[in-house]
DNA sequence: CAGGTCATCCAAAACGTTTCGGATTTATGA
DNA sequence: TCATAAATCCGAAACGTTTTGGATGACCTG
């Protein structure tokens, strides 16, 4: 292990003080050209790299942003999260920031935030899955920690968010089904506290209202966002005397569960029962049949969230938050029917 | 922003010196029990967290492990990586370690390692996608950095690895196809330098040899691990005068591309052309038709890798590395034919 | 020649932590 | 009683950097 090259060793080698070496390298004007050249040469020759820690300790920055993932057990593999993280990571790397992942079950989540910030481990935070009354947002706002959330909230005035327009998204999907002639449309709504749940439900209702279709409360069921939850709920729906002709799931994972249930009842997805998802994960295109869903550009959202957070951290002029992104309806065979799937050409 | 709680502020509050506060919190024996209690209480009350930077600068551990992801652009969303990261994250969190993600294109990868370690950002590293001659492993071994790799290497003596038995996996899949009567089996092999490429190819060849089938070099084509690469390569294969009856892809993503190509040629996957993948990503089960693949327990591998790395970092008694995990063949409709898919019950 | 302006340099403090070596007090043993 | 050991505490240095507030001469101006 070679002795590290520090400002001190450079100072000793060149005969100048640590201060002068530091300022020469930083490009200050109170160093004579000849001195600067000498120091730069020496630094170059010995391969000097500033020690990040010294620099950070001095400036009280860690050059790191963190994402706390609310997860219990091996649950994170939701492709939705993965893409968001990827977007954030790429953007952060570009700015020379590192990305800290902190998987925490929700009970210890607040503790995780506190620890990250008081240990000055991260300069800012990214939040996902916001809630109407979100204790995390309240806490972070109170303590003045820089953060950006993917999702809105009601709990406090908070504008550093970026979100996808759930009302428009769900409305587009539901209208699509209504246009196809469906009247008994079931909606498996995501867990109550989550903010996007409310918007999507609103979109669902608005679409029905605009078509003059009465919303049947019995067709709106709350369930988790897992495949299993989708399957179980769909089973219950299909066992009814008057089963729905279309089932809209809370996300794509849930929709996969619904598709299983439909098939298990001996029905054909897309022909006998239409199924809709939400998120537009990559796999949705390759499902059997391809899933009609609402695409959210999560990777790009991750990038934008990271960029905005970095701007806030470095206290740059106000950025363009909040942002409401418009999602995109992807109509595929799970609602259009499998005849269209045979077209083949649609895949290219 | 409240004034940060530091050793100094705790010292002022309790009336002891910074040294004593530090040693009390660290559990040294030269602090009287009553003093320690007092200091601990005060630290607790004010929510003291040691500043990571100060501690690191001093030359201590960072309680962090890092994964450098070799990625160009928005490529990381490979579910395979995501699951690995999830496994690592969960295990690290349990030990009180944080996980640093550092996405880098391969050109700057070595630089990333150097930066992470000289700045002592991380106590250890996790490597993925090893190569036969892996400059990263050579560098890390030379500098004595604690690390564990997912995959073997030839470049240096290195035993801190965990890998999946690619020979056995590919052999099982190929034998499966041979048993179904296939003789013209194409193999889209992953990029050359990668270590697992060699093992899988060996498994492919061994299976053929054991069945007395001559390996046709024209049926072995090297391609990238993307969906597009799979599609392009399969197109070429299917255009030949004597097309293969089965195509084995380098991973599941590539297999999806192959399936597209097969369909684009007007052929039925599983009936006209058998398709095999590798990895066993969650989506593989829900493809159209479900994909025959070789399952690798990536999440668990991530956990084990993290556990082992933590053991190495804390210089605990030698752990049980290296480990060679046995993968599992998942035979599904993409090779068995779609008639079996109609069974329906198989889904439950 | 006195006063002022520049150009160039540097000592010291600061960030928060750990640790080395000693200092002070109290208890122990002969 | 005196020396010795043990218990408890702390000052100061160190890690590598940046920044503040001068200091030192050289040069100009009047």
Tab-separated table of C-alpha atoms in Angstrom, chain A:
chain	number	residue	atom	x	y	z
A	1	UNK	CA	0.000	0.000	0.000
A	2	UNK	CA	1.761	3.223	-1.135
A	3	UNK	CA	1.692	6.271	1.111
A	4	UNK	CA	-1.256	8.444	0.139
A	5	UNK	CA	-0.636	11.685	-1.691
A	6	UNK	CA	-2.118	14.500	0.356
A	7	UNK	CA	-1.940	18.235	0.362
A	8	UNK	CA	0.557	17.933	3.125
A	9	UNK	CA	2.905	15.684	1.196
A	10	UNK	CA	2.616	17.937	-1.832
A	11	UNK	CA	3.423	20.909	0.337
A	12	UNK	CA	6.499	19.174	1.687
A	13	UNK	CA	7.631	18.236	-1.793
A	14	UNK	CA	7.217	21.680	-3.293
A	15	UNK	CA	8.278	23.692	-0.303
A	16	UNK	CA	5.055	25.662	-0.142
A	17	UNK	CA	2.435	25.612	2.561
A	18	UNK	CA	-0.643	23.415	2.586
A	19	UNK	CA	-2.731	26.497	2.126
A	20	UNK	CA	-0.935	27.566	-1.002
A	21	UNK	CA	-1.055	24.089	-2.484
A	22	UNK	CA	-4.768	23.913	-1.811
A	23	UNK	CA	-5.407	27.289	-3.354
A	24	UNK	CA	-3.186	26.629	-6.315
A	25	UNK	CA	-5.104	23.474	-7.127
A	26	UNK	CA	-8.423	25.205	-6.588
A	27	UNK	CA	-7.425	27.932	-9.030
A	28	UNK	CA	-7.433	30.943	-6.762
A	29	UNK	CA	-5.866	34.098	-8.093
A	30	UNK	CA	-3.583	34.763	-5.176
A	31	UNK	CA	-1.036	32.237	-6.339
A	32	UNK	CA	1.658	33.277	-8.759
A	33	UNK	CA	1.619	31.583	-12.162
A	34	UNK	CA	5.029	30.043	-11.694
A	35	UNK	CA	4.126	28.616	-8.296
A	36	UNK	CA	0.894	27.232	-9.615
A	37	UNK	CA	2.655	25.527	-12.496
A	38	UNK	CA	5.133	23.956	-10.140
A	39	UNK	CA	2.444	22.651	-7.826
A	40	UNK	CA	0.249	21.381	-10.610
A	41	UNK	CA	3.151	19.505	-12.118
A	42	UNK	CA	4.026	17.883	-8.851
A	43	UNK	CA	0.401	16.945	-8.204
A	44	UNK	CA	0.151	15.477	-11.650
A	45	UNK	CA	3.363	13.513	-11.295
A	46	UNK	CA	2.352	11.911	-8.012
A	47	UNK	CA	-1.240	11.354	-9.017
A	48	UNK	CA	-2.866	13.463	-6.367
A	49	UNK	CA	-6.558	12.843	-5.708
A	50	UNK	CA	-8.277	15.012	-3.135
A	51	UNK	CA	-9.577	12.944	-0.270
A	52	UNK	CA	-13.304	13.156	-0.433
A	53	UNK	CA	-13.772	12.774	3.284
A	54	UNK	CA	-11.658	15.714	4.210
A	55	UNK	CA	-13.440	17.825	1.713
A	56	UNK	CA	-16.868	16.655	2.795
A	57	UNK	CA	-16.185	17.004	6.478
A	58	UNK	CA	-15.159	20.541	5.824
A	59	UNK	CA	-18.269	21.363	3.865
A	60	UNK	CA	-20.665	19.195	5.819
A	61	UNK	CA	-21.810	17.486	2.652
A	62	UNK	CA	-21.864	13.803	1.893
A	63	UNK	CA	-22.535	13.917	-1.829
A	64	UNK	CA	-25.124	11.221	-1.342
A	65	UNK	CA	-28.860	10.977	-1.727
A	66	UNK	CA	-30.889	8.257	-0.144
A	67	UNK	CA	-34.012	6.315	-0.901
A	68	UNK	CA	-35.733	4.587	1.945
A	69	UNK	CA	-37.671	1.680	0.555
A	70	UNK	CA	-40.718	0.774	2.539
A	71	UNK	CA	-40.416	-2.955	2.249
A	72	UNK	CA	-41.155	-5.985	4.320
A	73	UNK	CA	-38.962	-8.892	3.357
A	74	UNK	CA	-38.135	-9.742	-0.242
A	75	UNK	CA	-40.782	-7.458	-1.582
A	76	UNK	CA	-38.768	-4.814	-3.381
A	77	UNK	CA	-38.474	-6.709	-6.684
A	78	UNK	CA	-41.487	-4.786	-7.864
A	79	UNK	CA	-40.165	-3.759	-11.284
A	80	UNK	CA	-41.786	-0.420	-10.716
A	81	UNK	CA	-39.404	0.437	-7.882
A	82	UNK	CA	-36.441	-0.971	-9.693
A	83	UNK	CA	-36.942	1.359	-12.601
A	84	UNK	CA	-37.372	4.356	-10.365
A	85	UNK	CA	-34.182	3.527	-8.525
A	86	UNK	CA	-32.369	3.047	-11.806
A	87	UNK	CA	-33.427	6.480	-12.989
A	88	UNK	CA	-32.348	8.095	-9.766
A	89	UNK	CA	-29.048	6.248	-9.751
A	90	UNK	CA	-28.094	7.224	-13.250
A	91	UNK	CA	-28.885	10.854	-12.669
A	92	UNK	CA	-27.138	10.982	-9.336
A	93	UNK	CA	-24.024	9.369	-10.741
A	94	UNK	CA	-23.880	11.988	-13.416
A	95	UNK	CA	-23.733	14.692	-10.795
A	96	UNK	CA	-21.105	12.834	-8.813
A	97	UNK	CA	-23.547	11.806	-6.127
A	98	UNK	CA	-23.902	8.342	-4.728
A	99	UNK	CA	-27.164	6.607	-4.055
A	100	UNK	CA	-27.909	5.066	-0.711
A	101	UNK	CA	-30.578	2.396	-0.535
A	102	UNK	CA	-32.102	1.793	2.822
A	103	UNK	CA	-34.666	-0.959	2.972
A	104	UNK	CA	-36.798	-0.530	6.074
A	105	UNK	CA	-40.051	-1.916	7.240
A	106	UNK	CA	-42.498	0.874	7.810
A	107	UNK	CA	-42.284	0.641	11.574
A	108	UNK	CA	-38.681	1.788	11.624
A	109	UNK	CA	-38.965	4.094	8.668
A	110	UNK	CA	-38.977	7.356	10.548
A	111	UNK	CA	-36.026	6.186	12.563
A	112	UNK	CA	-34.200	5.506	9.322
A	113	UNK	CA	-34.739	9.062	8.137
A	114	UNK	CA	-33.562	10.488	11.378
A	115	UNK	CA	-30.452	8.375	11.369
A	116	UNK	CA	-29.574	9.159	7.766
A	117	UNK	CA	-29.835	12.866	8.275
A	118	UNK	CA	-28.388	13.341	11.734
A	119	UNK	CA	-25.424	11.195	10.798
A	120	UNK	CA	-25.112	13.476	7.766
A	121	UNK	CA	-25.085	10.320	5.783
A	122	UNK	CA	-27.157	11.774	2.980
A	123	UNK	CA	-27.726	15.311	1.790
A	124	UNK	CA	-31.287	14.681	0.754
A	125	UNK	CA	-34.006	12.101	0.491
A	126	UNK	CA	-36.384	10.678	-2.037
A	127	UNK	CA	-39.808	9.508	-0.927
A	128	UNK	CA	-42.092	7.081	-2.652
A	129	UNK	CA	-45.633	5.910	-2.064
A	130	UNK	CA	-46.918	9.005	-0.365
A	131	UNK	CA	-49.937	8.960	1.894
A	132	UNK	CA	-52.701	11.493	2.359
A	133	UNK	CA	-51.560	12.015	5.931
A	134	UNK	CA	-47.889	11.269	5.672
A	135	UNK	CA	-45.926	11.391	8.898
A	136	UNK	CA	-42.689	11.171	6.956
A	137	UNK	CA	-43.411	14.297	4.987
A	138	UNK	CA	-44.488	16.102	8.096
A	139	UNK	CA	-41.288	15.120	9.846
A	140	UNK	CA	-39.021	16.029	6.969
A	141	UNK	CA	-40.722	19.351	6.428
A	142	UNK	CA	-40.447	20.219	10.092
A	143	UNK	CA	-36.763	19.441	10.233
A	144	UNK	CA	-36.008	21.226	6.993
A	145	UNK	CA	-34.411	18.266	5.284
A	146	UNK	CA	-34.165	18.568	1.506
A	147	UNK	CA	-36.417	15.989	-0.098
A	148	UNK	CA	-38.542	15.311	-3.142
A	149	UNK	CA	-41.466	12.958	-3.137
A	150	UNK	CA	-42.863	10.812	-5.872
A	151	UNK	CA	-46.483	11.534	-5.088
A	152	UNK	CA	-48.472	14.298	-3.470
A	153	UNK	CA	-49.784	14.626	0.048
A	154	UNK	CA	-52.407	16.420	2.095
A	155	UNK	CA	-50.600	16.606	5.375
A	156	UNK	CA	-48.661	19.811	4.878
A	157	UNK	CA	-47.956	22.436	2.299
A	158	UNK	CA	-45.365	20.715	0.230
A	159	UNK	CA	-44.528	21.511	-3.350
A	160	UNK	CA	-41.395	19.495	-3.991
A	161	UNK	CA	-43.239	16.647	-5.607
A	162	UNK	CA	-43.496	14.981	-8.930
A	163	UNK	CA	-46.452	12.787	-9.658
A	164	UNK	CA	-48.348	11.084	-12.416
A	165	UNK	CA	-51.880	12.204	-13.072
A	166	UNK	CA	-53.775	9.262	-11.637
A	167	UNK	CA	-57.174	10.801	-12.341
A	168	UNK	CA	-56.430	11.108	-16.040
A	169	UNK	CA	-54.805	7.699	-16.200
A	170	UNK	CA	-57.543	5.740	-14.583
A	171	UNK	CA	-60.166	7.736	-16.428
A	172	UNK	CA	-58.579	6.884	-19.773
A	173	UNK	CA	-58.453	3.200	-18.956
A	174	UNK	CA	-62.023	3.105	-17.698
A	175	UNK	CA	-63.347	5.088	-20.654
A	176	UNK	CA	-61.604	2.644	-22.916
A	177	UNK	CA	-63.529	-0.200	-21.291
A	178	UNK	CA	-66.786	1.710	-21.447
A	179	UNK	CA	-66.283	2.333	-25.138
A	180	UNK	CA	-65.831	-1.375	-25.622
A	181	UNK	CA	-69.304	-1.779	-24.208
A	182	UNK	CA	-68.518	-2.885	-20.679
A	183	UNK	CA	-70.992	-1.861	-17.999
A	184	UNK	CA	-70.191	-4.071	-15.064
A	185	UNK	CA	-66.620	-2.971	-14.430
A	186	UNK	CA	-64.974	-4.069	-11.196
A	187	UNK	CA	-62.194	-1.996	-9.677
A	188	UNK	CA	-59.668	-3.478	-7.299
A	189	UNK	CA	-58.505	-0.350	-5.546
A	190	UNK	CA	-55.072	-0.083	-3.866
A	191	UNK	CA	-54.778	0.283	-0.081
A	192	UNK	CA	-56.657	3.220	1.380
A	193	UNK	CA	-54.077	5.513	2.882
A	194	UNK	CA	-51.999	5.816	-0.252
A	195	UNK	CA	-52.400	9.064	-2.063
A	196	UNK	CA	-52.580	7.721	-5.582
A	197	UNK	CA	-55.407	5.423	-4.542
A	198	UNK	CA	-57.667	8.395	-4.158
A	199	UNK	CA	-56.831	9.948	-7.516
A	200	UNK	CA	-57.238	6.742	-9.418
A	201	UNK	CA	-60.563	6.033	-7.777
A	202	UNK	CA	-61.676	9.512	-8.700
A	203	UNK	CA	-60.669	8.910	-12.314
A	204	UNK	CA	-62.568	5.644	-12.329
A	205	UNK	CA	-65.695	7.347	-11.005
A	206	UNK	CA	-65.461	10.307	-13.346
A	207	UNK	CA	-65.304	8.034	-16.365
A	208	UNK	CA	-68.376	6.163	-15.240
A	209	UNK	CA	-70.246	9.368	-14.518
A	210	UNK	CA	-69.462	10.847	-17.907
A	211	UNK	CA	-70.892	7.770	-19.537
A	212	UNK	CA	-73.944	7.858	-17.341
A	213	UNK	CA	-73.130	4.519	-15.759
A	214	UNK	CA	-73.959	4.228	-12.078
A	215	UNK	CA	-71.013	3.134	-9.947
A	216	UNK	CA	-71.841	-0.078	-8.109
A	217	UNK	CA	-70.149	0.024	-4.681
A	218	UNK	CA	-70.086	-3.765	-4.621
A	219	UNK	CA	-67.734	-3.715	-7.590
A	220	UNK	CA	-65.115	-1.599	-5.849
A	221	UNK	CA	-62.923	-3.687	-3.609
A	222	UNK	CA	-59.824	-2.671	-1.735
A	223	UNK	CA	-56.870	-5.043	-1.866
A	224	UNK	CA	-53.097	-5.165	-1.615
A	225	UNK	CA	-50.765	-4.617	-4.540
A	226	UNK	CA	-49.511	-8.187	-4.829
A	227	UNK	CA	-50.202	-10.873	-7.346
A	228	UNK	CA	-51.809	-13.016	-4.703
A	229	UNK	CA	-54.171	-10.251	-3.633
A	230	UNK	CA	-55.268	-9.793	-7.224
A	231	UNK	CA	-55.941	-13.441	-7.650
A	232	UNK	CA	-57.915	-13.791	-4.441
A	233	UNK	CA	-60.031	-10.727	-5.079
A	234	UNK	CA	-60.775	-11.675	-8.669
A	235	UNK	CA	-61.841	-15.122	-7.526
A	236	UNK	CA	-64.409	-13.593	-5.211
A	237	UNK	CA	-65.661	-11.292	-7.953
A	238	UNK	CA	-66.054	-14.077	-10.495
A	239	UNK	CA	-67.959	-16.302	-8.094
A	240	UNK	CA	-70.771	-13.810	-7.821
A	241	UNK	CA	-74.114	-14.488	-9.460
A	242	UNK	CA	-73.608	-11.472	-11.691
A	243	UNK	CA	-69.859	-11.310	-12.275
A	244	UNK	CA	-68.205	-8.254	-13.804
A	245	UNK	CA	-67.315	-8.302	-17.501
A	246	UNK	CA	-64.177	-6.292	-16.862
A	247	UNK	CA	-61.757	-6.119	-13.955
A	248	UNK	CA	-59.387	-3.234	-13.392
A	249	UNK	CA	-56.496	-3.947	-11.036
A	250	UNK	CA	-54.474	-1.566	-8.893
A	251	UNK	CA	-51.211	-2.305	-10.672
A	252	UNK	CA	-49.759	-4.725	-13.178
A	253	UNK	CA	-48.656	-7.227	-10.588
A	254	UNK	CA	-52.179	-7.418	-9.264
A	255	UNK	CA	-53.501	-7.687	-12.797
A	256	UNK	CA	-51.350	-10.755	-13.347
A	257	UNK	CA	-53.051	-12.325	-10.363
A	258	UNK	CA	-56.414	-11.402	-11.813
A	259	UNK	CA	-55.501	-13.047	-15.106
A	260	UNK	CA	-54.641	-16.228	-13.267
A	261	UNK	CA	-57.987	-16.191	-11.540
A	262	UNK	CA	-59.870	-15.653	-14.782
A	263	UNK	CA	-58.084	-18.564	-16.373
A	264	UNK	CA	-58.622	-20.741	-13.348
A	265	UNK	CA	-62.377	-20.165	-13.739
A	266	UNK	CA	-62.072	-21.485	-17.278
A	267	UNK	CA	-62.602	-18.063	-18.846
A	268	UNK	CA	-60.524	-16.356	-21.498
A	269	UNK	CA	-58.808	-13.073	-20.643
A	270	UNK	CA	-59.712	-10.423	-23.174
A	271	UNK	CA	-62.541	-12.396	-24.703
A	272	UNK	CA	-64.722	-13.413	-21.757
A	273	UNK	CA	-63.354	-10.992	-19.170
A	274	UNK	CA	-61.401	-7.842	-19.864
A	275	UNK	CA	-58.479	-7.136	-17.519
A	276	UNK	CA	-56.692	-3.835	-17.020
A	277	UNK	CA	-53.548	-3.031	-15.078
A	278	UNK	CA	-51.572	0.044	-14.065
A	279	UNK	CA	-47.882	0.998	-14.251
A	280	UNK	CA	-46.851	-0.414	-17.606
A	281	UNK	CA	-44.011	-2.576	-16.325
A	282	UNK	CA	-41.883	-4.076	-19.112
A	283	UNK	CA	-43.356	-7.533	-18.626
A	284	UNK	CA	-46.891	-6.283	-19.247
A	285	UNK	CA	-46.247	-6.347	-22.962
A	286	UNK	CA	-45.275	-9.979	-22.924
A	287	UNK	CA	-48.040	-11.370	-20.768
A	288	UNK	CA	-50.537	-13.878	-21.990
A	289	UNK	CA	-52.398	-12.065	-23.400
A	290	UNK	CA	-50.571	-8.718	-23.467
A	291	UNK	CA	-51.962	-6.512	-20.730
A	292	UNK	CA	-53.844	-3.298	-21.275
A	293	UNK	CA	-52.378	-0.875	-18.800
A	294	UNK	CA	-51.528	2.730	-18.021
A	295	UNK	CA	-47.890	3.469	-18.613
A	296	UNK	CA	-45.980	5.658	-16.210
A	297	UNK	CA	-42.496	6.726	-17.286
A	298	UNK	CA	-40.927	5.741	-13.997
A	299	UNK	CA	-37.346	5.767	-15.113
A	300	UNK	CA	-37.653	9.321	-16.338
A	301	UNK	CA	-39.539	10.282	-13.208
A	302	UNK	CA	-36.665	8.930	-11.173
A	303	UNK	CA	-34.279	11.032	-13.191
A	304	UNK	CA	-36.324	14.163	-12.806
A	305	UNK	CA	-36.806	13.575	-9.098
A	306	UNK	CA	-33.070	13.167	-8.649
A	307	UNK	CA	-32.283	16.249	-10.665
A	308	UNK	CA	-34.734	18.332	-8.686
A	309	UNK	CA	-33.450	17.041	-5.389
A	310	UNK	CA	-29.905	17.888	-6.365
A	311	UNK	CA	-31.020	21.370	-7.273
A	312	UNK	CA	-32.674	21.796	-3.902
A	313	UNK	CA	-29.630	20.488	-2.087
A	314	UNK	CA	-27.306	22.894	-3.810
A	315	UNK	CA	-29.828	25.655	-3.209
A	316	UNK	CA	-30.022	26.560	-6.828
A	317	UNK	CA	-32.696	28.844	-8.245
A	318	UNK	CA	-36.159	27.369	-7.849
A	319	UNK	CA	-36.749	24.452	-10.149
A	320	UNK	CA	-39.802	23.452	-12.019
A	321	UNK	CA	-41.489	21.474	-9.306
A	322	UNK	CA	-44.179	20.420	-8.778
A	323	UNK	CA	-44.690	18.408	-11.923
A	324	UNK	CA	-47.717	16.402	-12.923
A	325	UNK	CA	-46.850	13.877	-15.606
A	326	UNK	CA	-49.487	12.621	-17.985
A	327	UNK	CA	-49.619	8.838	-18.183
A	328	UNK	CA	-50.354	6.947	-21.364
A	329	UNK	CA	-52.979	4.317	-22.027
A	330	UNK	CA	-51.624	1.165	-23.634
A	331	UNK	CA	-54.583	-0.734	-25.081
A	332	UNK	CA	-53.683	-4.357	-25.636
A	333	UNK	CA	-55.262	-7.771	-26.017
A	334	UNK	CA	-56.319	-8.220	-22.405
A	335	UNK	CA	-59.163	-5.819	-23.129
A	336	UNK	CA	-59.288	-5.789	-26.915
A	337	UNK	CA	-59.660	-9.548	-27.162
A	338	UNK	CA	-57.210	-12.134	-28.369
A	339	UNK	CA	-58.243	-11.908	-32.013
A	340	UNK	CA	-56.235	-8.703	-32.235
A	341	UNK	CA	-53.278	-10.502	-30.760
A	342	UNK	CA	-53.087	-12.777	-33.778
A	343	UNK	CA	-52.304	-9.769	-35.852
A	344	UNK	CA	-48.674	-10.433	-35.113
A	345	UNK	CA	-47.543	-7.284	-36.804
A	346	UNK	CA	-48.486	-5.279	-33.740
A	347	UNK	CA	-45.480	-6.731	-31.990
A	348	UNK	CA	-42.925	-5.218	-34.288
